[in-house]
Amino acid sequence: MLHRDWRCVPANDLVASAADVASSIGCTDRVFVRPDSPLKPFSGRVLDVDSISLKALDHGFYYEDETLPVIVAPVAKVGREWRFVVVDGQVIAGSSYDAETRRASSAGEDSNALDLAEEIATSMEPPSPVYVLDICEVDDECRLLELNPFGGADLYDCDPQAIVKAVSDHAIRSIKS
């Protein structure tokens, strides 16, 4: 995972004790917060510890449950990022993405990212048969950033023909079994 130190707490508990939660991971002023869900009821964001509220976490906009589990982690400087499409435990396609230029390119430029994506895809219980796996670079090291549902993910510059074939083959196998 991207962060070595992190906590998963209900959103309302974070709001009630933000300073204590932040302190438990070595932070005092700012933290990164994201939902503990690949459905992304809100986008991950950096928040000042003293301004954390349910409203700051978009409560009432995409979700109503005040006990929604959230991940709280130190703010990290993320370098390059890659997205990989995984079908039936196999990496099918990938693309890097430059957040500053908003430009996608082939994932082949960094074999470390691809190697890590393949290791993760083949060694973990998948959240679903088809999903996307994001890798990022932190401190010159590739790490798992997050998993996302296939249906709602931007595929950047991933090979569309390889994706369509793999997803279609999966669907045909599922129908037959």
PDB file of C-alpha atoms in Angstrom:
ATOM      1  CA  MET A   1       0.000   0.000   0.000  1.00  0.00           C
ATOM      2  CA  LEU A   2       0.994   3.573  -0.519  1.00  0.00           C
ATOM      3  CA  HIS A   3       1.102   4.422   3.188  1.00  0.00           C
ATOM      4  CA  ARG A   4       2.997   2.547   5.862  1.00  0.00           C
ATOM      5  CA  ASP A   5       1.085   4.229   8.721  1.00  0.00           C
ATOM      6  CA  TRP A   6      -2.660   4.670   8.445  1.00  0.00           C
ATOM      7  CA  ARG A   7      -5.899   4.158  10.321  1.00  0.00           C
ATOM      8  CA  CYS A   8      -9.347   3.047   9.268  1.00  0.00           C
ATOM      9  CA  VAL A   9     -12.064   4.691  11.362  1.00  0.00           C
ATOM     10  CA  PRO A  10     -15.743   5.540  10.951  1.00  0.00           C
ATOM     11  CA  ALA A  11     -16.173   9.043   9.518  1.00  0.00           C
ATOM     12  CA  ASN A  12     -18.033  10.262  12.590  1.00  0.00           C
ATOM     13  CA  ASP A  13     -15.239   9.000  14.875  1.00  0.00           C
ATOM     14  CA  LEU A  14     -12.682  10.849  12.762  1.00  0.00           C
ATOM     15  CA  VAL A  15     -14.718  14.042  13.070  1.00  0.00           C
ATOM     16  CA  ALA A  16     -15.069  13.590  16.837  1.00  0.00           C
ATOM     17  CA  SER A  17     -11.370  12.898  17.455  1.00  0.00           C
ATOM     18  CA  ALA A  18      -9.442  14.163  14.426  1.00  0.00           C
ATOM     19  CA  ALA A  19      -6.426  15.358  16.417  1.00  0.00           C
ATOM     20  CA  ASP A  20      -6.082  12.001  18.207  1.00  0.00           C
ATOM     21  CA  VAL A  21      -6.408  10.010  14.974  1.00  0.00           C
ATOM     22  CA  ALA A  22      -3.884  12.266  13.235  1.00  0.00           C
ATOM     23  CA  SER A  23      -1.480  12.007  16.161  1.00  0.00           C
ATOM     24  CA  SER A  24      -1.685   8.198  16.073  1.00  0.00           C
ATOM     25  CA  ILE A  25      -0.134   8.250  12.591  1.00  0.00           C
ATOM     26  CA  GLY A  26       2.415  10.959  13.361  1.00  0.00           C
ATOM     27  CA  CYS A  27       0.532  13.942  11.943  1.00  0.00           C
ATOM     28  CA  THR A  28      -0.379  17.227  13.557  1.00  0.00           C
ATOM     29  CA  ASP A  29      -1.708  19.627  10.938  1.00  0.00           C
ATOM     30  CA  ARG A  30      -2.790  17.810   7.749  1.00  0.00           C
ATOM     31  CA  VAL A  31      -3.894  14.283   6.766  1.00  0.00           C
ATOM     32  CA  PHE A  32      -4.998  12.450   3.666  1.00  0.00           C
ATOM     33  CA  VAL A  33      -8.530  11.003   3.930  1.00  0.00           C
ATOM     34  CA  ARG A  34     -10.345   8.660   1.540  1.00  0.00           C
ATOM     35  CA  PRO A  35     -13.235   6.227   1.834  1.00  0.00           C
ATOM     36  CA  ASP A  36     -12.379   2.592   2.506  1.00  0.00           C
ATOM     37  CA  SER A  37     -14.400   1.581  -0.531  1.00  0.00           C
ATOM     38  CA  PRO A  38     -13.587   1.154  -4.212  1.00  0.00           C
ATOM     39  CA  LEU A  39     -17.003   2.706  -4.943  1.00  0.00           C
ATOM     40  CA  LYS A  40     -15.579   6.096  -3.913  1.00  0.00           C
ATOM     41  CA  PRO A  41     -18.481   7.768  -2.124  1.00  0.00           C
ATOM     42  CA  PHE A  42     -16.117  10.772  -2.011  1.00  0.00           C
ATOM     43  CA  SER A  43     -12.735  11.509  -3.545  1.00  0.00           C
ATOM     44  CA  GLY A  44      -9.586  11.250  -1.499  1.00  0.00           C
ATOM     45  CA  ARG A  45      -8.349  14.599  -0.224  1.00  0.00           C
ATOM     46  CA  VAL A  46      -5.903  16.373   2.035  1.00  0.00           C
ATOM     47  CA  LEU A  47      -7.580  18.096   4.976  1.00  0.00           C
ATOM     48  CA  ASP A  48      -6.408  20.335   7.775  1.00  0.00           C
ATOM     49  CA  VAL A  49      -6.894  18.373  10.993  1.00  0.00           C
ATOM     50  CA  ASP A  50      -8.748  21.254  12.642  1.00  0.00           C
ATOM     51  CA  SER A  51     -11.263  21.526   9.779  1.00  0.00           C
ATOM     52  CA  ILE A  52     -12.331  17.882   9.448  1.00  0.00           C
ATOM     53  CA  SER A  53     -16.114  17.625   9.424  1.00  0.00           C
ATOM     54  CA  LEU A  54     -18.713  15.388   7.831  1.00  0.00           C
ATOM     55  CA  LYS A  55     -19.384  18.204   5.362  1.00  0.00           C
ATOM     56  CA  ALA A  56     -15.654  18.283   4.456  1.00  0.00           C
ATOM     57  CA  LEU A  57     -16.020  14.547   3.708  1.00  0.00           C
ATOM     58  CA  ASP A  58     -19.028  15.190   1.406  1.00  0.00           C
ATOM     59  CA  HIS A  59     -21.490  13.551   3.807  1.00  0.00           C
ATOM     60  CA  GLY A  60     -24.997  13.894   2.414  1.00  0.00           C
ATOM     61  CA  PHE A  61     -23.796  14.275  -1.161  1.00  0.00           C
ATOM     62  CA  TYR A  62     -22.936  10.703  -2.218  1.00  0.00           C
ATOM     63  CA  TYR A  63     -23.503   8.904   1.063  1.00  0.00           C
ATOM     64  CA  GLU A  64     -25.628   9.252   4.201  1.00  0.00           C
ATOM     65  CA  ASP A  65     -23.970   6.808   6.605  1.00  0.00           C
ATOM     66  CA  GLU A  66     -22.003   8.756   9.220  1.00  0.00           C
ATOM     67  CA  THR A  67     -20.150   5.546  10.123  1.00  0.00           C
ATOM     68  CA  LEU A  68     -18.689   5.119   6.628  1.00  0.00           C
ATOM     69  CA  PRO A  69     -15.183   3.659   7.129  1.00  0.00           C
ATOM     70  CA  VAL A  70     -12.471   6.082   6.024  1.00  0.00           C
ATOM     71  CA  ILE A  71      -8.730   5.686   5.671  1.00  0.00           C
ATOM     72  CA  VAL A  72      -6.635   8.386   7.324  1.00  0.00           C
ATOM     73  CA  ALA A  73      -2.955   8.595   6.403  1.00  0.00           C
ATOM     74  CA  PRO A  74      -0.050  11.026   6.344  1.00  0.00           C
ATOM     75  CA  VAL A  75       0.183  13.262   3.295  1.00  0.00           C
ATOM     76  CA  ALA A  76       2.595  11.707   0.774  1.00  0.00           C
ATOM     77  CA  LYS A  77       4.261  13.139  -2.300  1.00  0.00           C
ATOM     78  CA  VAL A  78       3.112  10.857  -5.111  1.00  0.00           C
ATOM     79  CA  GLY A  79       5.217  10.729  -8.246  1.00  0.00           C
ATOM     80  CA  ARG A  80       4.228   8.831 -11.362  1.00  0.00           C
ATOM     81  CA  GLU A  81       1.029   6.804 -11.489  1.00  0.00           C
ATOM     82  CA  TRP A  82      -0.098   3.811 -13.544  1.00  0.00           C
ATOM     83  CA  ARG A  83      -3.468   2.175 -14.082  1.00  0.00           C
ATOM     84  CA  PHE A  84      -3.736  -1.499 -15.004  1.00  0.00           C
ATOM     85  CA  VAL A  85      -6.819  -3.415 -16.110  1.00  0.00           C
ATOM     86  CA  VAL A  86      -7.052  -6.841 -14.486  1.00  0.00           C
ATOM     87  CA  VAL A  87      -9.293  -9.616 -15.800  1.00  0.00           C
ATOM     88  CA  ASP A  88      -9.450 -12.991 -14.055  1.00  0.00           C
ATOM     89  CA  GLY A  89      -6.258 -12.287 -12.130  1.00  0.00           C
ATOM     90  CA  GLN A  90      -4.230 -11.277 -15.201  1.00  0.00           C
ATOM     91  CA  VAL A  91      -2.999  -7.788 -16.077  1.00  0.00           C
ATOM     92  CA  ILE A  92      -4.437  -7.155 -19.533  1.00  0.00           C
ATOM     93  CA  ALA A  93      -3.418  -3.555 -20.269  1.00  0.00           C
ATOM     94  CA  GLY A  94      -1.807  -0.586 -18.576  1.00  0.00           C
ATOM     95  CA  SER A  95      -1.137   3.086 -18.946  1.00  0.00           C
ATOM     96  CA  SER A  96       0.897   5.642 -17.066  1.00  0.00           C
ATOM     97  CA  TYR A  97      -0.618   8.987 -16.250  1.00  0.00           C
ATOM     98  CA  ASP A  98       1.078  12.313 -15.607  1.00  0.00           C
ATOM     99  CA  ALA A  99      -1.094  14.264 -13.177  1.00  0.00           C
ATOM    100  CA  GLU A 100       0.508  17.605 -14.101  1.00  0.00           C
ATOM    101  CA  THR A 101       0.067  17.361 -17.872  1.00  0.00           C
ATOM    102  CA  ARG A 102      -3.002  15.074 -17.646  1.00  0.00           C
ATOM    103  CA  ARG A 103      -1.398  12.964 -20.380  1.00  0.00           C
ATOM    104  CA  ALA A 104      -1.510   9.199 -20.557  1.00  0.00           C
ATOM    105  CA  SER A 105       1.155   6.965 -22.074  1.00  0.00           C
ATOM    106  CA  SER A 106       2.134   3.303 -22.376  1.00  0.00           C
ATOM    107  CA  ALA A 107       2.774   1.459 -19.098  1.00  0.00           C
ATOM    108  CA  GLY A 108       5.728  -0.291 -20.699  1.00  0.00           C
ATOM    109  CA  GLU A 109       8.037   2.571 -19.756  1.00  0.00           C
ATOM    110  CA  ASP A 110       8.414   1.249 -16.205  1.00  0.00           C
ATOM    111  CA  SER A 111       8.691  -2.487 -15.749  1.00  0.00           C
ATOM    112  CA  ASN A 112       8.726  -2.074 -11.931  1.00  0.00           C
ATOM    113  CA  ALA A 113       5.142  -0.777 -12.001  1.00  0.00           C
ATOM    114  CA  LEU A 114       4.017  -3.578 -14.320  1.00  0.00           C
ATOM    115  CA  ASP A 115       5.866  -6.209 -12.253  1.00  0.00           C
ATOM    116  CA  LEU A 116       4.198  -5.000  -9.052  1.00  0.00           C
ATOM    117  CA  ALA A 117       0.763  -4.897 -10.716  1.00  0.00           C
ATOM    118  CA  GLU A 118       1.217  -8.491 -11.928  1.00  0.00           C
ATOM    119  CA  GLU A 119       2.411  -9.638  -8.494  1.00  0.00           C
ATOM    120  CA  ILE A 120      -0.594  -8.054  -6.786  1.00  0.00           C
ATOM    121  CA  ALA A 121      -3.096  -9.298  -9.382  1.00  0.00           C
ATOM    122  CA  THR A 122      -1.916 -12.880  -9.061  1.00  0.00           C
ATOM    123  CA  SER A 123      -1.497 -12.980  -5.291  1.00  0.00           C
ATOM    124  CA  MET A 124      -4.571 -11.292  -3.838  1.00  0.00           C
ATOM    125  CA  GLU A 125      -8.235 -12.172  -3.675  1.00  0.00           C
ATOM    126  CA  PRO A 126      -9.742  -9.969  -6.393  1.00  0.00           C
ATOM    127  CA  PRO A 127     -12.563  -7.574  -5.495  1.00  0.00           C
ATOM    128  CA  SER A 128     -14.288  -8.708  -8.700  1.00  0.00           C
ATOM    129  CA  PRO A 129     -13.267 -10.628 -11.818  1.00  0.00           C
ATOM    130  CA  VAL A 130     -12.652  -7.367 -13.720  1.00  0.00           C
ATOM    131  CA  TYR A 131     -11.192  -4.314 -11.978  1.00  0.00           C
ATOM    132  CA  VAL A 132      -8.472  -1.709 -12.267  1.00  0.00           C
ATOM    133  CA  LEU A 133      -5.376  -1.558 -10.115  1.00  0.00           C
ATOM    134  CA  ASP A 134      -3.445   1.676  -9.611  1.00  0.00           C
ATOM    135  CA  ILE A 135       0.265   1.783  -8.840  1.00  0.00           C
ATOM    136  CA  CYS A 136       2.153   4.915  -7.854  1.00  0.00           C
ATOM    137  CA  GLU A 137       5.700   5.945  -7.149  1.00  0.00           C
ATOM    138  CA  VAL A 138       6.587   7.247  -3.678  1.00  0.00           C
ATOM    139  CA  ASP A 139      10.185   7.848  -2.631  1.00  0.00           C
ATOM    140  CA  ASP A 140      11.391   6.148  -5.841  1.00  0.00           C
ATOM    141  CA  GLU A 141       9.470   2.976  -4.944  1.00  0.00           C
ATOM    142  CA  CYS A 142       6.407   1.546  -6.666  1.00  0.00           C
ATOM    143  CA  ARG A 143       3.465   0.911  -4.351  1.00  0.00           C
ATOM    144  CA  LEU A 144      -0.176  -0.078  -4.629  1.00  0.00           C
ATOM    145  CA  LEU A 145      -2.268   3.087  -4.651  1.00  0.00           C
ATOM    146  CA  GLU A 146      -5.793   1.680  -4.895  1.00  0.00           C
ATOM    147  CA  LEU A 147      -8.222  -0.682  -6.589  1.00  0.00           C
ATOM    148  CA  ASN A 148     -11.159   0.679  -8.568  1.00  0.00           C
ATOM    149  CA  PRO A 149     -14.246  -0.774 -10.194  1.00  0.00           C
ATOM    150  CA  PHE A 150     -13.822  -1.365 -13.908  1.00  0.00           C
ATOM    151  CA  GLY A 151     -17.137   0.215 -14.889  1.00  0.00           C
ATOM    152  CA  GLY A 152     -16.342   3.647 -13.471  1.00  0.00           C
ATOM    153  CA  ALA A 153     -12.641   3.939 -14.236  1.00  0.00           C
ATOM    154  CA  ASP A 154     -10.904   6.101 -16.787  1.00  0.00           C
ATOM    155  CA  LEU A 155      -8.805   3.703 -18.842  1.00  0.00           C
ATOM    156  CA  TYR A 156      -6.392   6.412 -20.012  1.00  0.00           C
ATOM    157  CA  ASP A 157      -4.239   4.971 -22.797  1.00  0.00           C
ATOM    158  CA  CYS A 158      -4.832   1.289 -22.031  1.00  0.00           C
ATOM    159  CA  ASP A 159      -5.139  -0.925 -25.105  1.00  0.00           C
ATOM    160  CA  PRO A 160      -8.902  -0.944 -25.827  1.00  0.00           C
ATOM    161  CA  GLN A 161      -8.764  -3.994 -28.107  1.00  0.00           C
ATOM    162  CA  ALA A 162      -7.012  -6.112 -25.467  1.00  0.00           C
ATOM    163  CA  ILE A 163      -9.535  -4.972 -22.849  1.00  0.00           C
ATOM    164  CA  VAL A 164     -12.581  -5.677 -25.006  1.00  0.00           C
ATOM    165  CA  LYS A 165     -11.273  -9.131 -25.901  1.00  0.00           C
ATOM    166  CA  ALA A 166     -10.409 -10.088 -22.313  1.00  0.00           C
ATOM    167  CA  VAL A 167     -13.675  -8.779 -20.844  1.00  0.00           C
ATOM    168  CA  SER A 168     -15.698 -10.414 -23.626  1.00  0.00           C
ATOM    169  CA  ASP A 169     -13.907 -13.734 -23.124  1.00  0.00           C
ATOM    170  CA  HIS A 170     -14.591 -13.492 -19.385  1.00  0.00           C
ATOM    171  CA  ALA A 171     -18.285 -12.785 -20.015  1.00  0.00           C
ATOM    172  CA  ILE A 172     -18.583 -15.761 -22.392  1.00  0.00           C
ATOM    173  CA  ARG A 173     -16.887 -18.078 -19.875  1.00  0.00           C
ATOM    174  CA  SER A 174     -19.220 -16.808 -17.131  1.00  0.00           C
ATOM    175  CA  ILE A 175     -22.314 -17.463 -19.223  1.00  0.00           C
ATOM    176  CA  LYS A 176     -21.173 -20.989 -20.061  1.00  0.00           C
ATOM    177  CA  SER A 177     -20.438 -21.938 -16.451  1.00  0.00           C
TER     178      SER A 177
END
